[in-house]
Amino acid sequence: MSASGPMPAADYCAALVRDLDRDRYIADLFAPADRRGALFALHAFNIEVSRVREAITNPMAGEVRLQWWSEALIGNGRGDVRANPVAGALLDAIDTYRLPRETFFALLDARIFDLYDDPMPTVNDLEGYAGETSSALIRLATLILSGSAGAASAEAAGHAGVAYAVTGMLRSFPIHARRGQCYVPLDVLKAHGLTRDDAVSGRTSPALAAALGDLRALARRHYEAALEALSGVAPAELPAFLPLMLVPGDLAALERPHDPFRSVPATSALGRLWRLWRGAGALRRAAKGG
């Protein structure tokens, strides 16, 4: 709130994404100016729902918050929903670009997992979770950018979202472990003789390093599949995929010997900006099949 009144919803969303999701903020700047507002609204919504756990004292309170978003999206929200700047901007984007509400509902359902300490059962479950969250965001962004994204971008979004999400989970592994969350699938842990408790214990071991290595390999497979699927994707849709280009560098950093319960030093903001700028050219070449 400023002396002259509340910040416009579009500016609020842009500032939120700039401050809390810098990678997607920079990627959105590669989009045409008239589409950025909708992209910022989409990614601000993602910030709001992905950080619900950080703002609650118990899982039921988190479910109530996610339910608020569901009701807002179908027009049953209590009070003036549009008084929430993110909700107002998102509803405008949904109406303007005819974004499928069912995709948002699936994303909100998937986010319920974040509220509890239940372990991720299998790799397939992890891929499904990433598909309904990270991949869905990419797919929705392509619809904003092109109006009617094609089948090629749907396949690419599926793989890109999983690659980006799994890499992000690996980067956040120390944070998740400290609060008792386990995104490392139980079938991966079991294959190395580990349990969920081992994954959040704070105790390093060769077996845990191997399990995390399996997840890096999973992310890399989806990254490579996404690059292949990008062939034929319309140039207008490419900014939606730009964060994918950070995956190789992040995986390389995670592969260096380190304590998995300590955060890997982040690449500088300038370094990530450079990788995104170079990645934009790589995306264009991939889309052309080069």
Tab-separated table of C-alpha atoms in Angstrom:
chain	number	residue	atom	x	y	z
A	1	MET	CA	0.000	0.000	0.000
A	2	SER	CA	1.350	3.391	-0.998
A	3	ALA	CA	0.224	6.884	-0.123
A	4	SER	CA	-1.541	7.115	-3.464
A	5	GLY	CA	-3.486	3.869	-2.998
A	6	PRO	CA	-3.042	0.129	-3.484
A	7	MET	CA	-0.629	-1.204	-6.072
A	8	PRO	CA	-2.374	-2.256	-9.311
A	9	ALA	CA	-2.916	-6.019	-9.487
A	10	ALA	CA	-0.641	-6.429	-12.513
A	11	ASP	CA	2.212	-4.608	-10.781
A	12	TYR	CA	1.659	-6.569	-7.579
A	13	CYS	CA	1.918	-9.885	-9.454
A	14	ALA	CA	5.023	-8.783	-11.321
A	15	ALA	CA	6.717	-7.719	-8.084
A	16	LEU	CA	5.778	-10.978	-6.359
A	17	VAL	CA	7.225	-13.104	-9.167
A	18	ARG	CA	10.333	-10.908	-9.391
A	19	ASP	CA	11.007	-11.316	-5.682
A	20	LEU	CA	10.080	-14.973	-5.135
A	21	ASP	CA	10.427	-16.754	-8.487
A	22	ARG	CA	13.221	-14.930	-10.259
A	23	ASP	CA	13.785	-17.620	-12.892
A	24	ARG	CA	10.223	-17.476	-14.186
A	25	TYR	CA	10.211	-13.685	-13.902
A	26	ILE	CA	13.180	-13.392	-16.238
A	27	ALA	CA	11.652	-15.947	-18.594
A	28	ASP	CA	8.410	-13.947	-18.685
A	29	LEU	CA	10.354	-10.882	-19.796
A	30	PHE	CA	11.208	-12.761	-23.006
A	31	ALA	CA	7.484	-12.837	-23.841
A	32	PRO	CA	5.725	-10.053	-25.777
A	33	ALA	CA	4.860	-7.131	-23.511
A	34	ASP	CA	1.113	-7.578	-23.978
A	35	ARG	CA	1.278	-11.165	-22.631
A	36	ARG	CA	3.502	-10.579	-19.626
A	37	GLY	CA	0.736	-9.452	-17.298
A	38	ALA	CA	-1.108	-12.746	-17.710
A	39	LEU	CA	2.121	-14.723	-17.269
A	40	PHE	CA	2.948	-12.821	-14.094
A	41	ALA	CA	-0.578	-13.531	-12.796
A	42	LEU	CA	-0.178	-17.254	-13.523
A	43	HIS	CA	3.182	-17.457	-11.817
A	44	ALA	CA	2.063	-15.305	-8.881
A	45	PHE	CA	-0.789	-17.763	-8.365
A	46	ASN	CA	1.743	-20.582	-8.346
A	47	ILE	CA	3.775	-18.782	-5.684
A	48	GLU	CA	0.685	-18.311	-3.531
A	49	VAL	CA	-0.347	-21.974	-3.599
A	50	SER	CA	3.168	-23.442	-3.434
A	51	ARG	CA	4.000	-21.567	-0.236
A	52	VAL	CA	0.763	-22.339	1.627
A	53	ARG	CA	2.576	-24.752	3.923
A	54	GLU	CA	4.947	-22.016	5.037
A	55	ALA	CA	2.016	-19.862	6.193
A	56	ILE	CA	-0.042	-22.413	8.134
A	57	THR	CA	0.078	-24.105	11.515
A	58	ASN	CA	-1.689	-27.323	10.497
A	59	PRO	CA	-2.589	-29.148	7.257
A	60	MET	CA	-6.329	-28.516	7.549
A	61	ALA	CA	-5.715	-24.774	7.505
A	62	GLY	CA	-3.755	-25.312	4.305
A	63	GLU	CA	-6.588	-27.280	2.746
A	64	VAL	CA	-8.967	-24.444	3.600
A	65	ARG	CA	-6.655	-22.006	1.828
A	66	LEU	CA	-6.412	-24.182	-1.272
A	67	GLN	CA	-10.197	-24.606	-1.217
A	68	TRP	CA	-10.504	-20.811	-1.212
A	69	TRP	CA	-8.626	-20.741	-4.494
A	70	SER	CA	-10.844	-23.474	-5.967
A	71	GLU	CA	-13.968	-21.541	-5.028
A	72	ALA	CA	-12.495	-18.331	-6.373
A	73	LEU	CA	-11.871	-19.996	-9.724
A	74	ILE	CA	-15.463	-21.215	-10.057
A	75	GLY	CA	-16.972	-17.958	-8.844
A	76	ASN	CA	-18.094	-19.154	-5.413
A	77	GLY	CA	-15.429	-17.388	-3.383
A	78	ARG	CA	-16.537	-15.620	-0.241
A	79	GLY	CA	-16.388	-11.858	-0.173
A	80	ASP	CA	-14.754	-9.806	-2.887
A	81	VAL	CA	-12.382	-12.318	-4.454
A	82	ARG	CA	-10.933	-9.658	-6.708
A	83	ALA	CA	-9.774	-7.744	-3.662
A	84	ASN	CA	-6.959	-10.275	-3.708
A	85	PRO	CA	-4.714	-8.845	-6.461
A	86	VAL	CA	-3.406	-12.242	-7.557
A	87	ALA	CA	-6.888	-13.731	-7.785
A	88	GLY	CA	-8.184	-10.724	-9.694
A	89	ALA	CA	-5.334	-10.768	-12.206
A	90	LEU	CA	-5.567	-14.544	-12.622
A	91	LEU	CA	-9.305	-14.473	-13.288
A	92	ASP	CA	-8.720	-11.795	-15.928
A	93	ALA	CA	-6.049	-13.982	-17.559
A	94	ILE	CA	-8.326	-17.033	-17.501
A	95	ASP	CA	-11.134	-15.072	-19.169
A	96	THR	CA	-8.912	-13.352	-21.715
A	97	TYR	CA	-7.024	-16.450	-22.840
A	98	ARG	CA	-9.729	-19.045	-22.125
A	99	LEU	CA	-7.462	-21.018	-19.851
A	100	PRO	CA	-8.938	-24.365	-18.778
A	101	ARG	CA	-10.080	-24.152	-15.172
A	102	GLU	CA	-9.837	-27.927	-14.752
A	103	THR	CA	-6.052	-27.598	-15.069
A	104	PHE	CA	-6.027	-25.225	-12.113
A	105	PHE	CA	-8.234	-27.550	-10.070
A	106	ALA	CA	-5.878	-30.466	-10.733
A	107	LEU	CA	-2.925	-28.288	-9.707
A	108	LEU	CA	-4.635	-27.339	-6.455
A	109	ASP	CA	-5.467	-30.977	-5.717
A	110	ALA	CA	-1.841	-31.949	-6.303
A	111	ARG	CA	-0.672	-29.228	-3.907
A	112	ILE	CA	-2.506	-30.899	-1.018
A	113	PHE	CA	0.435	-33.325	-0.906
A	114	ASP	CA	2.690	-30.450	0.161
A	115	LEU	CA	0.694	-29.918	3.345
A	116	TYR	CA	1.440	-33.309	4.857
A	117	ASP	CA	4.547	-35.342	5.646
A	118	ASP	CA	3.417	-38.421	3.734
A	119	PRO	CA	6.190	-39.816	1.526
A	120	MET	CA	5.983	-39.837	-2.265
A	121	PRO	CA	5.094	-43.484	-3.017
A	122	THR	CA	6.653	-44.101	-6.438
A	123	VAL	CA	8.502	-42.472	-9.311
A	124	ASN	CA	5.254	-42.559	-11.272
A	125	ASP	CA	3.567	-40.611	-8.489
A	126	LEU	CA	6.381	-38.060	-8.511
A	127	GLU	CA	6.067	-37.629	-12.268
A	128	GLY	CA	2.313	-37.255	-11.915
A	129	TYR	CA	2.701	-34.624	-9.197
A	130	ALA	CA	5.222	-32.701	-11.310
A	131	GLY	CA	2.960	-33.020	-14.334
A	132	GLU	CA	-0.037	-31.520	-12.551
A	133	THR	CA	2.012	-28.655	-11.108
A	134	SER	CA	5.146	-27.690	-13.040
A	135	SER	CA	4.134	-29.114	-16.433
A	136	ALA	CA	0.675	-27.586	-16.104
A	137	LEU	CA	2.185	-24.137	-15.563
A	138	ILE	CA	4.206	-24.467	-18.756
A	139	ARG	CA	1.174	-25.652	-20.697
A	140	LEU	CA	-0.948	-22.776	-19.418
A	141	ALA	CA	1.819	-20.333	-20.313
A	142	THR	CA	1.917	-21.665	-23.884
A	143	LEU	CA	-1.824	-21.002	-24.153
A	144	ILE	CA	-1.281	-17.428	-23.026
A	145	LEU	CA	1.520	-16.989	-25.523
A	146	SER	CA	-0.104	-18.567	-28.564
A	147	GLY	CA	-3.823	-18.787	-27.866
A	148	SER	CA	-4.083	-22.407	-28.996
A	149	ALA	CA	-0.906	-24.327	-28.279
A	150	GLY	CA	-0.400	-27.461	-30.324
A	151	ALA	CA	0.207	-31.106	-29.494
A	152	ALA	CA	3.972	-30.710	-29.817
A	153	SER	CA	4.101	-28.206	-26.987
A	154	ALA	CA	1.890	-30.431	-24.824
A	155	GLU	CA	4.410	-33.270	-24.965
A	156	ALA	CA	7.330	-30.906	-24.457
A	157	ALA	CA	5.591	-29.265	-21.500
A	158	GLY	CA	5.056	-32.648	-19.883
A	159	HIS	CA	8.737	-33.557	-19.957
A	160	ALA	CA	10.006	-30.026	-19.281
A	161	GLY	CA	7.830	-29.662	-16.212
A	162	VAL	CA	9.047	-32.911	-14.705
A	163	ALA	CA	12.686	-32.060	-15.398
A	164	TYR	CA	12.354	-28.612	-13.854
A	165	ALA	CA	10.315	-29.781	-10.864
A	166	VAL	CA	12.550	-32.722	-9.953
A	167	THR	CA	15.623	-30.514	-10.224
A	168	GLY	CA	13.946	-27.975	-7.975
A	169	MET	CA	13.100	-30.673	-5.445
A	170	LEU	CA	16.714	-31.780	-5.399
A	171	ARG	CA	17.865	-28.199	-4.819
A	172	SER	CA	15.330	-27.902	-1.987
A	173	PHE	CA	16.074	-31.320	-0.485
A	174	PRO	CA	17.753	-29.836	2.648
A	175	ILE	CA	14.747	-27.576	3.303
A	176	HIS	CA	12.239	-30.386	2.822
A	177	ALA	CA	14.231	-32.749	5.045
A	178	ARG	CA	14.386	-30.217	7.885
A	179	ARG	CA	10.609	-29.969	7.993
A	180	GLY	CA	10.023	-33.693	7.557
A	181	GLN	CA	8.902	-33.716	3.916
A	182	CYS	CA	10.010	-36.511	1.623
A	183	TYR	CA	9.663	-36.078	-2.129
A	184	VAL	CA	12.176	-38.848	-2.853
A	185	PRO	CA	9.921	-41.753	-3.914
A	186	LEU	CA	9.755	-44.742	-1.587
A	187	ASP	CA	10.518	-47.159	-4.417
A	188	VAL	CA	13.786	-45.302	-5.085
A	189	LEU	CA	14.674	-45.301	-1.404
A	190	LYS	CA	13.806	-49.000	-1.039
A	191	ALA	CA	16.022	-49.879	-3.997
A	192	HIS	CA	18.946	-48.529	-1.980
A	193	GLY	CA	17.905	-50.056	1.339
A	194	LEU	CA	16.561	-46.795	2.738
A	195	THR	CA	13.360	-45.653	4.414
A	196	ARG	CA	11.511	-42.371	4.499
A	197	ASP	CA	13.044	-41.633	7.912
A	198	ASP	CA	16.521	-42.051	6.440
A	199	ALA	CA	15.716	-39.412	3.842
A	200	VAL	CA	14.815	-36.801	6.456
A	201	SER	CA	17.275	-37.874	9.177
A	202	GLY	CA	20.042	-35.417	8.402
A	203	ARG	CA	22.506	-38.330	8.208
A	204	THR	CA	24.430	-38.696	4.975
A	205	SER	CA	25.269	-42.078	3.479
A	206	PRO	CA	26.426	-43.560	0.166
A	207	ALA	CA	22.969	-45.117	-0.220
A	208	LEU	CA	21.242	-41.745	0.076
A	209	ALA	CA	23.691	-40.193	-2.370
A	210	ALA	CA	22.865	-42.987	-4.823
A	211	ALA	CA	19.116	-42.446	-4.392
A	212	LEU	CA	19.476	-38.731	-5.097
A	213	GLY	CA	21.630	-39.660	-8.081
A	214	ASP	CA	18.702	-41.676	-9.408
A	215	LEU	CA	16.527	-38.571	-9.235
A	216	ARG	CA	19.145	-36.519	-11.063
A	217	ALA	CA	19.143	-39.164	-13.785
A	218	LEU	CA	15.339	-38.968	-13.935
A	219	ALA	CA	15.466	-35.199	-14.336
A	220	ARG	CA	18.095	-35.496	-17.045
A	221	ARG	CA	16.031	-38.057	-18.997
A	222	HIS	CA	13.034	-35.746	-18.983
A	223	TYR	CA	15.213	-32.792	-19.947
A	224	GLU	CA	16.530	-34.639	-22.974
A	225	ALA	CA	13.037	-35.833	-23.903
A	226	ALA	CA	11.762	-32.261	-23.648
A	227	LEU	CA	14.456	-31.008	-26.026
A	228	GLU	CA	13.476	-33.662	-28.550
A	229	ALA	CA	9.790	-32.832	-28.184
A	230	LEU	CA	10.463	-29.122	-28.716
A	231	SER	CA	11.042	-29.748	-32.410
A	232	GLY	CA	8.080	-28.156	-34.131
A	233	VAL	CA	6.911	-26.060	-31.180
A	234	ALA	CA	5.811	-22.611	-32.331
A	235	PRO	CA	8.397	-19.878	-31.665
A	236	ALA	CA	5.775	-17.803	-29.842
A	237	GLU	CA	5.486	-20.500	-27.165
A	238	LEU	CA	9.186	-20.804	-26.366
A	239	PRO	CA	9.361	-18.326	-23.445
A	240	ALA	CA	7.200	-20.791	-21.480
A	241	PHE	CA	10.013	-23.334	-21.722
A	242	LEU	CA	12.906	-21.031	-20.921
A	243	PRO	CA	13.370	-22.071	-17.242
A	244	LEU	CA	14.067	-25.594	-18.531
A	245	MET	CA	17.438	-24.355	-19.745
A	246	LEU	CA	18.612	-23.948	-16.144
A	247	VAL	CA	18.289	-27.674	-15.488
A	248	PRO	CA	21.694	-28.868	-16.808
A	249	GLY	CA	23.655	-26.329	-14.793
A	250	ASP	CA	21.686	-27.031	-11.624
A	251	LEU	CA	22.138	-30.784	-12.010
A	252	ALA	CA	25.865	-30.314	-12.586
A	253	ALA	CA	26.129	-28.339	-9.341
A	254	LEU	CA	24.189	-31.032	-7.467
A	255	GLU	CA	26.493	-33.749	-8.813
A	256	ARG	CA	29.552	-32.239	-7.142
A	257	PRO	CA	30.466	-33.920	-3.837
A	258	HIS	CA	28.509	-32.262	-1.055
A	259	ASP	CA	26.416	-32.933	2.044
A	260	PRO	CA	22.882	-33.444	0.680
A	261	PHE	CA	21.447	-31.899	3.846
A	262	ARG	CA	23.244	-28.635	3.147
A	263	SER	CA	22.137	-26.363	0.355
A	264	VAL	CA	24.364	-26.200	-2.689
A	265	PRO	CA	25.587	-22.622	-3.187
A	266	ALA	CA	23.241	-20.971	-5.651
A	267	THR	CA	24.427	-19.592	-8.947
A	268	SER	CA	24.556	-15.821	-8.836
A	269	ALA	CA	21.588	-13.909	-10.203
A	270	LEU	CA	23.802	-12.655	-13.026
A	271	GLY	CA	24.936	-16.207	-13.772
A	272	ARG	CA	21.352	-17.481	-14.017
A	273	LEU	CA	20.408	-14.528	-16.204
A	274	TRP	CA	23.305	-15.389	-18.532
A	275	ARG	CA	22.198	-19.038	-18.697
A	276	LEU	CA	18.634	-18.002	-19.509
A	277	TRP	CA	19.807	-15.610	-22.231
A	278	ARG	CA	21.941	-18.323	-23.821
A	279	GLY	CA	19.127	-20.810	-23.291
A	280	ALA	CA	16.765	-18.713	-25.390
A	281	GLY	CA	18.980	-19.336	-28.407
A	282	ALA	CA	19.240	-23.037	-27.626
A	283	LEU	CA	15.455	-23.271	-27.434
A	284	ARG	CA	15.062	-21.695	-30.845
A	285	ARG	CA	17.504	-24.170	-32.328
A	286	ALA	CA	15.709	-27.088	-30.654
A	287	ALA	CA	12.358	-25.908	-31.966
A	288	LYS	CA	13.815	-25.825	-35.479
A	289	GLY	CA	15.118	-29.346	-35.020
A	290	GLY	CA	18.733	-28.173	-34.977
